[in-house]
Coordinates of C-alpha atoms in Angstrom, one line a residue:
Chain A
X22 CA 0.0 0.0 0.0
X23 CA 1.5 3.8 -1.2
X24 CA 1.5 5.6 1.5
X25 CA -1.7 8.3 2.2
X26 CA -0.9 11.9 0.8
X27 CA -2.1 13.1 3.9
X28 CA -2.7 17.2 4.3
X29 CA -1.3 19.6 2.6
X30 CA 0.0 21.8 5.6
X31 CA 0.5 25.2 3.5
X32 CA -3.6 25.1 2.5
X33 CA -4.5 24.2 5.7
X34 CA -2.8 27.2 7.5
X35 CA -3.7 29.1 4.4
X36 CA -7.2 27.9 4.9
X37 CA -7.4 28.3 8.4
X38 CA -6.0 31.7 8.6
X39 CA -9.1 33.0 6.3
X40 CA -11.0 31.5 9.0
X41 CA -12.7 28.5 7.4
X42 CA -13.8 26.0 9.6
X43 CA -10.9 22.9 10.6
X44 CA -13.2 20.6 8.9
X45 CA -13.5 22.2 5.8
X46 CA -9.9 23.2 5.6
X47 CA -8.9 20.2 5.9
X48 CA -10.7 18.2 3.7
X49 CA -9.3 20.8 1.1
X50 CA -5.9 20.6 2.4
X51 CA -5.9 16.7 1.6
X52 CA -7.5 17.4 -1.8
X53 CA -5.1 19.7 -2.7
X54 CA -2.4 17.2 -1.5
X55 CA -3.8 14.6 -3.7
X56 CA -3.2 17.0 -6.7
X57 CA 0.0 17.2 -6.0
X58 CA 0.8 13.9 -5.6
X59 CA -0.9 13.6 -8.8
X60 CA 1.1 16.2 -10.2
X61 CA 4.3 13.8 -9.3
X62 CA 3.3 11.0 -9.8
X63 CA 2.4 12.0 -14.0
X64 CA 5.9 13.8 -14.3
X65 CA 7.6 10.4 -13.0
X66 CA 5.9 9.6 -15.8
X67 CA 3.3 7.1 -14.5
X68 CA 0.5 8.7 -16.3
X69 CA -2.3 8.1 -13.8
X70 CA -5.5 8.6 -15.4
X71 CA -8.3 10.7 -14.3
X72 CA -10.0 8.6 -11.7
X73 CA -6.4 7.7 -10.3
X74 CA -4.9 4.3 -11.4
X75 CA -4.9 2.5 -7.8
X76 CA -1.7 4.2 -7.7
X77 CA -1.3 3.0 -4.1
X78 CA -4.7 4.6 -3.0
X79 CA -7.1 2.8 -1.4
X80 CA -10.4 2.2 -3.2
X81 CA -12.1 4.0 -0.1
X82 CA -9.4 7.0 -0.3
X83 CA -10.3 7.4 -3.9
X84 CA -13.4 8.1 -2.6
X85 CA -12.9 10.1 -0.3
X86 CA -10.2 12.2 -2.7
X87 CA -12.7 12.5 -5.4
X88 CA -15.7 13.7 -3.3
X89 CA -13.7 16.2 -1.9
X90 CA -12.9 17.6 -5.2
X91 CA -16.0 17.5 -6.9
X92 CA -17.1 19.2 -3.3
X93 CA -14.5 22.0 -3.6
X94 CA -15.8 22.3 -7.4
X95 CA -19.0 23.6 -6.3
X96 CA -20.8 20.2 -7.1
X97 CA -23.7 19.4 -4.9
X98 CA -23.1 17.0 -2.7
X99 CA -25.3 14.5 -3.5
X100 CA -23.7 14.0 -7.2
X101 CA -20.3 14.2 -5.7
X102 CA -21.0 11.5 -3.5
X103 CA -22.3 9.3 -6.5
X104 CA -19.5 10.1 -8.6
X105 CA -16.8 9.4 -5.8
X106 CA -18.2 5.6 -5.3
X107 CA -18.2 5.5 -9.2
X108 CA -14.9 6.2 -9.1
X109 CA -13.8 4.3 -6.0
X110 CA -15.7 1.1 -7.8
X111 CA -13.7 1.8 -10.8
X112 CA -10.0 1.8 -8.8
X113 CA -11.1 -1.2 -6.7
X114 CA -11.6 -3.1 -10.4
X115 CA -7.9 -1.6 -11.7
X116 CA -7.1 -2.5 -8.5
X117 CA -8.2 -6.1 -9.2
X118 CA -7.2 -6.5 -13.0
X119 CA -3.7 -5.5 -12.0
X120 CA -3.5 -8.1 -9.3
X121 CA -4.2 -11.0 -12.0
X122 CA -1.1 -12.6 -13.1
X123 CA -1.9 -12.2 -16.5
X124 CA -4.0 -9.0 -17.1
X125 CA -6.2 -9.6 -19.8
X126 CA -7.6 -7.2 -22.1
X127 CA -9.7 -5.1 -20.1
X128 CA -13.1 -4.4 -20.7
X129 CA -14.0 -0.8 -21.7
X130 CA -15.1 1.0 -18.7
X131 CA -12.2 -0.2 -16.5
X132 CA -10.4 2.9 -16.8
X133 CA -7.1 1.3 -15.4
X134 CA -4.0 3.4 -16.3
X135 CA -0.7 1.9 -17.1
X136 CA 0.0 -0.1 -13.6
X137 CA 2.8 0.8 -12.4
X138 CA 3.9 -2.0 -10.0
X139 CA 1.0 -4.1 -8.3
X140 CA -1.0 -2.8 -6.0
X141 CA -1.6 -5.2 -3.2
X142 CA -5.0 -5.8 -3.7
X143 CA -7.1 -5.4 -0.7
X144 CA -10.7 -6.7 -2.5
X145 CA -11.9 -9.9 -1.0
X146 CA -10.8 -11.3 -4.2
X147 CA -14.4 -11.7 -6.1
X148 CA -11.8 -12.8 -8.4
X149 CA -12.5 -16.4 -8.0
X150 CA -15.0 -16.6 -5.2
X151 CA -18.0 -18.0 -5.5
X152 CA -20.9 -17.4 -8.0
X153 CA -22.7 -16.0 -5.1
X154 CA -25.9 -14.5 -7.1
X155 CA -24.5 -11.2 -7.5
X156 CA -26.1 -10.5 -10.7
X157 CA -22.9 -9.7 -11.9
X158 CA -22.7 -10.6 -15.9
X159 CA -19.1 -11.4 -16.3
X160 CA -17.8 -11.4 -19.4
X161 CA -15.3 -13.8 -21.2
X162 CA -12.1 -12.0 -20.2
X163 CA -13.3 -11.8 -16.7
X164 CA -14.4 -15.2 -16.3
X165 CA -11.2 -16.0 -17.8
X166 CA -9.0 -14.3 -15.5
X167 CA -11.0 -15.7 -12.6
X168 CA -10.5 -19.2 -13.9
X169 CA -6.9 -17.9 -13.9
X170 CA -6.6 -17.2 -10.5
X171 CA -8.3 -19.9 -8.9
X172 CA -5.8 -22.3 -11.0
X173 CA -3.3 -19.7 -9.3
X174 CA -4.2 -20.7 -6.2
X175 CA -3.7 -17.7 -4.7
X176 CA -3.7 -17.7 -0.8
X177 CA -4.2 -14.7 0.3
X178 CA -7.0 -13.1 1.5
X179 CA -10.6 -14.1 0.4
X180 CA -12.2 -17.0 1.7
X181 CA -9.6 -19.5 0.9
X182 CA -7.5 -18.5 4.1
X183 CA -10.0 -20.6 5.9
X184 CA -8.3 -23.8 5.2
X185 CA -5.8 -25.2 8.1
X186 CA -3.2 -27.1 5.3
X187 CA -1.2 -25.7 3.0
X188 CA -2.3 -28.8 1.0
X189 CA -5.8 -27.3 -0.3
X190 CA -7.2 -28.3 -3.4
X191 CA -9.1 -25.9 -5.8
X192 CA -10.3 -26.2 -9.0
X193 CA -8.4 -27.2 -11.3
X194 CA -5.7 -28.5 -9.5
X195 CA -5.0 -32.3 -8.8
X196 CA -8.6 -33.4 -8.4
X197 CA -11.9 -32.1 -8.4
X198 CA -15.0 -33.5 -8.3
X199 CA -18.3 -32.5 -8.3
X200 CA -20.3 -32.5 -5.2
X201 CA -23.6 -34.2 -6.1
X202 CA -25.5 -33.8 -3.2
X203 CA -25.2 -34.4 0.5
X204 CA -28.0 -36.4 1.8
X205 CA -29.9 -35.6 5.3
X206 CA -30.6 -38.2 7.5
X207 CA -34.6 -37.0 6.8
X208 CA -34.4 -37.7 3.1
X209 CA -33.4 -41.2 3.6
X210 CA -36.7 -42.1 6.1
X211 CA -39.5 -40.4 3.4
X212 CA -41.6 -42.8 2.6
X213 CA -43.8 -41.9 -0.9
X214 CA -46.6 -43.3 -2.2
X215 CA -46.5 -43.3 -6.3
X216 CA -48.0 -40.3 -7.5
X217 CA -51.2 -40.8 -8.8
X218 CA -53.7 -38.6 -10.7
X219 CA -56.9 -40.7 -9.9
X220 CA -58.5 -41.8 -7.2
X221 CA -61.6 -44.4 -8.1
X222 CA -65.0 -43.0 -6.2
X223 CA -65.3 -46.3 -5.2
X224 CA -63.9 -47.0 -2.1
X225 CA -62.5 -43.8 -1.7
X226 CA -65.1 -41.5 -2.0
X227 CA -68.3 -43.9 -1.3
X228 CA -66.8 -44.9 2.1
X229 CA -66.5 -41.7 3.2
X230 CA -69.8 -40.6 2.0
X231 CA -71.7 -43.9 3.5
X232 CA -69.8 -43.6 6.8
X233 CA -71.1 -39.3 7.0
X234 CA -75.0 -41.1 6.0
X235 CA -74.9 -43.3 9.0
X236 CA -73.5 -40.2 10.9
X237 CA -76.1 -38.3 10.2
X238 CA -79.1 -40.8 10.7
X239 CA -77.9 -41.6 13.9
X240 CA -77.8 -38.2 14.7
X241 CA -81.3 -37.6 13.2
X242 CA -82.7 -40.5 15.2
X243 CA -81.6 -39.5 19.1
X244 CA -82.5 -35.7 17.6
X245 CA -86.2 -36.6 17.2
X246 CA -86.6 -39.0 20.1
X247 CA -85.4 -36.3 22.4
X248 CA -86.3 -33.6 21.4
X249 CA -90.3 -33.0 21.7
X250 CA -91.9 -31.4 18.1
X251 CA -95.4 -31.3 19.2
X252 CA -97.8 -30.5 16.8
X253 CA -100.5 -27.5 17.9
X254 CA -104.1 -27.7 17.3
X255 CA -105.4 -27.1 14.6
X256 CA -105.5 -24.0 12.7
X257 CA -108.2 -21.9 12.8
X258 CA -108.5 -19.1 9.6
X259 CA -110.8 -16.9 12.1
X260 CA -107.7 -16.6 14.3
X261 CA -104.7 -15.3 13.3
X262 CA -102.1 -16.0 15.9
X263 CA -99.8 -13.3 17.5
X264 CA -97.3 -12.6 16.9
X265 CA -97.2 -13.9 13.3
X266 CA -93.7 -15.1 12.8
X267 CA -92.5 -16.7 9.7
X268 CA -89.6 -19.3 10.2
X269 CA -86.8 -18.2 11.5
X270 CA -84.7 -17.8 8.3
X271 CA -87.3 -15.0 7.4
X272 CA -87.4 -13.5 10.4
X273 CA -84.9 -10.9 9.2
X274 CA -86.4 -10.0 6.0
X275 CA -90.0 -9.4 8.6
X276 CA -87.9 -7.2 10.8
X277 CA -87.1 -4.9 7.7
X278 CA -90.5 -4.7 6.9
X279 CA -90.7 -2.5 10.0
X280 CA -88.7 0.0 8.5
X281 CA -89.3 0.1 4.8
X282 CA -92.2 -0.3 2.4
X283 CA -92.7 -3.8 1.3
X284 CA -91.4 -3.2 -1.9
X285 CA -88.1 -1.9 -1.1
X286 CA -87.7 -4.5 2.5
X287 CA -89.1 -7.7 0.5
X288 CA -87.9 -7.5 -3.3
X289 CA -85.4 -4.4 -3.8
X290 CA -83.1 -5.6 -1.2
X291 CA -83.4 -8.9 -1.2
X292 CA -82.6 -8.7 -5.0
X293 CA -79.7 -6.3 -4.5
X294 CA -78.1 -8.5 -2.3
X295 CA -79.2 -12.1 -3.7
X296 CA -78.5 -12.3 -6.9
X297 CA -77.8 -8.9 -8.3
X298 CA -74.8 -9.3 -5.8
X299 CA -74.2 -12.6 -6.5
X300 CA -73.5 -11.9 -10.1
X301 CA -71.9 -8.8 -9.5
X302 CA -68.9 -10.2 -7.2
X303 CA -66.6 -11.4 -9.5
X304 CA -67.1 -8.0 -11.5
X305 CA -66.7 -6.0 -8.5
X306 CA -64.2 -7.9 -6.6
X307 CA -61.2 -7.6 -9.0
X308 CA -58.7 -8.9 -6.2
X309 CA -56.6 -11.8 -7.2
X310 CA -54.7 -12.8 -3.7
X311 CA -56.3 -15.7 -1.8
X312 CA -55.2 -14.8 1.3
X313 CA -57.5 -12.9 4.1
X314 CA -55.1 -10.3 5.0
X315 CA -54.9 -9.1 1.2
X316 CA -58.5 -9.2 1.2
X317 CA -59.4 -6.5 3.8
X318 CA -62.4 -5.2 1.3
X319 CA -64.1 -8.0 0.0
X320 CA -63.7 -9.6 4.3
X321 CA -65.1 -6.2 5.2
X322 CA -67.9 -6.0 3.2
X323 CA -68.8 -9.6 3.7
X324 CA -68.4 -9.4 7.4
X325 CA -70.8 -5.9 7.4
X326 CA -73.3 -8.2 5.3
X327 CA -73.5 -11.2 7.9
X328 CA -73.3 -9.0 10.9
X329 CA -76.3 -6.8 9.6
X330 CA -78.7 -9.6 8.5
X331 CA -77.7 -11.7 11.9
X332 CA -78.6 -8.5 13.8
X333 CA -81.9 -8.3 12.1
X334 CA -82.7 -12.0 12.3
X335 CA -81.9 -11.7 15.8
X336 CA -83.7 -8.9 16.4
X337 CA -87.0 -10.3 14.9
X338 CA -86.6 -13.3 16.3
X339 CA -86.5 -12.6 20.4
X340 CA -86.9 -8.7 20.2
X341 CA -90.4 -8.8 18.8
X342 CA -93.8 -9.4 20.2
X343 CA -97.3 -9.3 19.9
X344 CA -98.4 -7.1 16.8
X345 CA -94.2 -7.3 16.0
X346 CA -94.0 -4.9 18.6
X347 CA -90.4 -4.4 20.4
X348 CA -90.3 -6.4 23.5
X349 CA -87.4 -7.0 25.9
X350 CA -87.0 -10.8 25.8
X351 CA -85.5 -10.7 30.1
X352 CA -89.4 -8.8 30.2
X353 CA -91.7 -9.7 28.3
X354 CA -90.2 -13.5 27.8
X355 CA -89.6 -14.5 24.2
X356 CA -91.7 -15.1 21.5
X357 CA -90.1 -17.1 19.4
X358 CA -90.5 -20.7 18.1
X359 CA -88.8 -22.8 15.9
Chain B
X4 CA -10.5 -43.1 -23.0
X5 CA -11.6 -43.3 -19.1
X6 CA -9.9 -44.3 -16.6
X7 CA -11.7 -47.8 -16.1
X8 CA -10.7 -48.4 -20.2
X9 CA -7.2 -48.7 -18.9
X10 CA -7.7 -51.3 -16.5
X11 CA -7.0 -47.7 -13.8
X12 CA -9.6 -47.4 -10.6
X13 CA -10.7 -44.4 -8.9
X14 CA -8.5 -43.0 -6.1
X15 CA -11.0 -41.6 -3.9
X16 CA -9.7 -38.6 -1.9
X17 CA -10.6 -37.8 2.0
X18 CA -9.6 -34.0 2.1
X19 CA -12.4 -32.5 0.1
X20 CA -12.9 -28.3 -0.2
X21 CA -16.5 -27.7 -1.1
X22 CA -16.3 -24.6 -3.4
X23 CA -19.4 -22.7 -5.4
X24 CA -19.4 -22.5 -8.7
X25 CA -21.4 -20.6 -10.7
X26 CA -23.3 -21.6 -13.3
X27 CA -21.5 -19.3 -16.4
X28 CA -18.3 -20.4 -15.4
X29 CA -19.7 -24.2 -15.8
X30 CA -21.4 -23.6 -19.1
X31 CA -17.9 -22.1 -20.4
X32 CA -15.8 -24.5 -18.9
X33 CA -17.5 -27.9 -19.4
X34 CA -18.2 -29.3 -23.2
X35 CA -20.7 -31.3 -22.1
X36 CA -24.4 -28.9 -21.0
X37 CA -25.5 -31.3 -19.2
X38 CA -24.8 -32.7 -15.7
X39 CA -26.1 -35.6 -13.4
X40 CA -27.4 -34.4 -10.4
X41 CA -29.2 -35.5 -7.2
X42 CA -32.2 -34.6 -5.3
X43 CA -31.0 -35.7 -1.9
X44 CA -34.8 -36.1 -0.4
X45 CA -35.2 -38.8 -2.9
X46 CA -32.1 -40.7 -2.1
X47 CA -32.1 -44.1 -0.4
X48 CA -29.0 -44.9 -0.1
X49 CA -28.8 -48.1 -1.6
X50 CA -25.7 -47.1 -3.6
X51 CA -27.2 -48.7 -6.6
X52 CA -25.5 -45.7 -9.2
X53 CA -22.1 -46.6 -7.7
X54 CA -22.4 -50.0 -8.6
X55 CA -23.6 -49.7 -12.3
X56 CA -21.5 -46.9 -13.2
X57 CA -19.2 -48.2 -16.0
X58 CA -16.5 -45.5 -15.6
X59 CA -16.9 -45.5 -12.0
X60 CA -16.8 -41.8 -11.7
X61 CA -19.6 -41.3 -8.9
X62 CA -19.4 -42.5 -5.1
X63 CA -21.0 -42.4 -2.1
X64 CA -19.1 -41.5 0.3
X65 CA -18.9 -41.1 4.0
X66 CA -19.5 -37.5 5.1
X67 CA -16.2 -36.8 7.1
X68 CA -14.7 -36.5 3.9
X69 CA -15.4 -33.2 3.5
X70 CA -12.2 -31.3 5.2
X71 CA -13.6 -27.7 4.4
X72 CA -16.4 -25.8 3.0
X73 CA -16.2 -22.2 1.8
X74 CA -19.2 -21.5 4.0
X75 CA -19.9 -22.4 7.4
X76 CA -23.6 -23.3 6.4
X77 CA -21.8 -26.2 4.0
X78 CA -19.9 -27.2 6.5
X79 CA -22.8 -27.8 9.0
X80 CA -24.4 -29.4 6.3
X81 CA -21.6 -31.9 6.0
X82 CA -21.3 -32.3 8.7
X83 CA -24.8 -33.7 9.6
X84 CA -25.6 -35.3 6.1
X85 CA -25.8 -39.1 6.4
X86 CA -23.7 -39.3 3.6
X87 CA -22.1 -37.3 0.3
X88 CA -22.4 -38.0 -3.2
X89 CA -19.4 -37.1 -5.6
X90 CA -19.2 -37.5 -9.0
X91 CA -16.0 -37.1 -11.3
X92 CA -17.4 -34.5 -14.6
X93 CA -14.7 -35.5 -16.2
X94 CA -15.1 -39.4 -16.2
X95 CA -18.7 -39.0 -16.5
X96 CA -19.9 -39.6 -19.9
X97 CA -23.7 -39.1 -19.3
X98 CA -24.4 -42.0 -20.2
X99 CA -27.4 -41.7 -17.4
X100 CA -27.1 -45.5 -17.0
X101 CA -27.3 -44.4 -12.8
X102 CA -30.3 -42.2 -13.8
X103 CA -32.0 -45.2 -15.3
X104 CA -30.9 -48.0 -12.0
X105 CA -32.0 -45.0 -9.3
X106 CA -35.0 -47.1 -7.7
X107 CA -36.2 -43.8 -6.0
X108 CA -36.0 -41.1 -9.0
X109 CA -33.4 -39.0 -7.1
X110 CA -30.7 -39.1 -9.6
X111 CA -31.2 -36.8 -13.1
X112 CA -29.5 -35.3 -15.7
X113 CA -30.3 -31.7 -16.3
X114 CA -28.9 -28.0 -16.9
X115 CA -27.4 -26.6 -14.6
X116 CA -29.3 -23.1 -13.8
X117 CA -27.9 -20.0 -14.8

């Protein structure tokens, strides 16, 4: 590594004395000793180029030298700050293309002066580390030079210091083989049935089906012995009974009929949301996800929809009366039956 | 000419590296475009491949072979696989004879991904 250019200590006095603030002054200072370094380093004849040729620096110095120019430039900082990792990207790949053993051609963009000697390359060497999903396309000559250095071997730096021996293998070298796969101890204990696209109704379905019948009958059967369904005398068309309830399932549609007139409580609603709504859902409801918490509208409106007709079957059901009259139910007891 | 053709048998290693490769580097490096691979949740075992291999370029192998892995995640891996599977590309002909013998479907030969 070069050594750092440090401060230019005639700016900084300079600087100082006009009474800019330290921090400013002494960015500057080390600007304007990079410029001179610069300066000597081109008249020795080492041509850097405009970004700096890794010329010893530091990928992050670069950085930090060209924001500060751009900076004293009357650049914004923002750009100067974008430009400065540009260019510290750019030294950190000279940096790398000099380290090769055998520096390809490079690819246009690279912006690597004439090397002077080697700079000790400080990258992790992405050289020949692993195709770790980057997104990096690589193109011949850099897929080439990493081939090249893994067959180098190099050993320092990057994740092959990790190994203990000096004996490590890498590609290329005495053998390699390919990893197939390492099995876990779960993969060996799966047991799997042969895929299958059919399954015959019969047993499979008709079991099932015959086993839920016998279910239910059974059910059906202790249901009506214990449970008393008396029948009540018998009607009389002189008598109307009160309250007049219609079953249950109704009861809802009777409690709007409190409300509205008959023709907007028993057909326009009911055919709004039967099946006007029905058929309108998958016209209004243009949400493809599946899942419940992607669904906050259509489970809102849904939810609005049950809770309003349960309240209204509810409410006709134990909140009505003689003449379909409000009652308290803990008052007046409940009229209702099923 | 493979190894087996001259009467030569497979030296099997015990100091393995497991190294990434990526999948470019593979396509550029390797003639052939395809490779056998493994589906290890398929895999019994039974060490049928190894045995009807003609070039005897893939083996089972006990996991304590692998001495290293570039990631620690490998290495755990390795470490509690019941066993490893290795094949020799080069040997390898594809002639997906172990493809055909694998009782359980794990073994296939495929692209690799880019």
């Amino acid at each position: 590594m070069a050594d750092d250019p440090g401060i230019d200590q005639e700016t900084f006095d300079k600087l100082v004395a006009e009474g800019q603030p330290e921090r400013v002054a002494r960015a500057k200072a080390k600007a304007a000793a990079a410029r001179k370094a610069r300066a000597a380093d081109a008249s020795a004849g080492n041509g850097g180029g405009s970004t700096g040729d890794g010329g010893g620096e530091t990928p992050e110095q670069v950085q930090e030298r060209v924001f500060n120019e751009l900076v004293e430039e009357g650049q914004p900082e923002r750009v100067a700050r974008a430009k400065a990792k540009a260019a510290a990207a750019r030294a950190k790949r000279a940096a790398e293309s000099e380290s090769k053993p055998e520096p390809a051609k490079q690819p246009a963009g690279a912006g690597a002066g004439a090397g002077a000697a080697p700079a000790a390359a400080t990258t992790g060497n992405g050289a020949n580390g692993a195709g770790n999903g980057a997104g990096v396309a690589l193109t011949p000559e850099q897929r080439q030079q990493r081939v090249a250095a893994a067959l180098a071997a190099r050993t320092e730096g990057g994740p092959h210091e990790r190994t203990g021996g000096p004996e490590t293998k890498y590609a290329g070298q005495e053998h390699t083989h390919r990893l197939l796969a390492m099995v876990p101890p779960t993969g060996i204990q799966q047991i799997r049935g042969k895929q299958d696209d059919k399954a015959y109704t019969w047993p499979h379905l008709l079991t099932a089906e015959f086993v839920c019948l016998m279910a239910v009958t059974a059910f059906l059967f202790v249901f009506s012995a214990l449970a008393p369904a008396p029948l009540r005398e018998l009607a009389n068309p002189n008598v109307t009974p009160n309250p007049s309830k219609a079953p249950w399932y109704f009861l809802g549609l009777q409690e709007m009929l409190r409300y509205w007139h008959p023709m907007i409580a028993g057909v326009t609603i009911p055919l709004i949301f039967g099946p006007l709504g029905l058929i309108a859902i998958p016209y209004l409801d243009r949400n493809p996800s599946m899942r419940p918490e992607r669904r906050k509208f259509a489970y809102m409106l849904f939810t609005m929809f049950l809770v309003a007709s349960a309240s209204l079957t509810i409410s006709g059901s134990f909140f009505r009366g003689p003449g379909f009259n409000w009652t308290w139910p803990w008052t007046d007891g409940i009229w209702f039956t099923l | 000419m493979g190894l087996t053709d001259k009467g030569l048998h497979p030296t099997i290693f015990d100091d393995y590296r497991i190294e990434t490769v990526d999948a470019g580097w593979l396509q550029e490096r390797v003639k052939p475009k395809r490779h056998i691979g493994l589906t290890a949740e398929l895999c019994i075992l039974c060490r049928a491949c190894e045995d009807v291999c003609p070039w005897e370029c893939i083996w089972m192998l006990a996991p304590n072979i692998v001495a290293d892995a570039e990631s620690d995640e490998v290495m755990t891996l390795a470490n509690t696989a019941s066993a490893v599977f290795v094949i020799d590309d080069n040997e390898c002909t594809r002639c997906a004879i172990c493809v055909e013998r694998c009782p359980s479907d794990a073994l296939w030969l495929g692209r690799t991904s880019a």
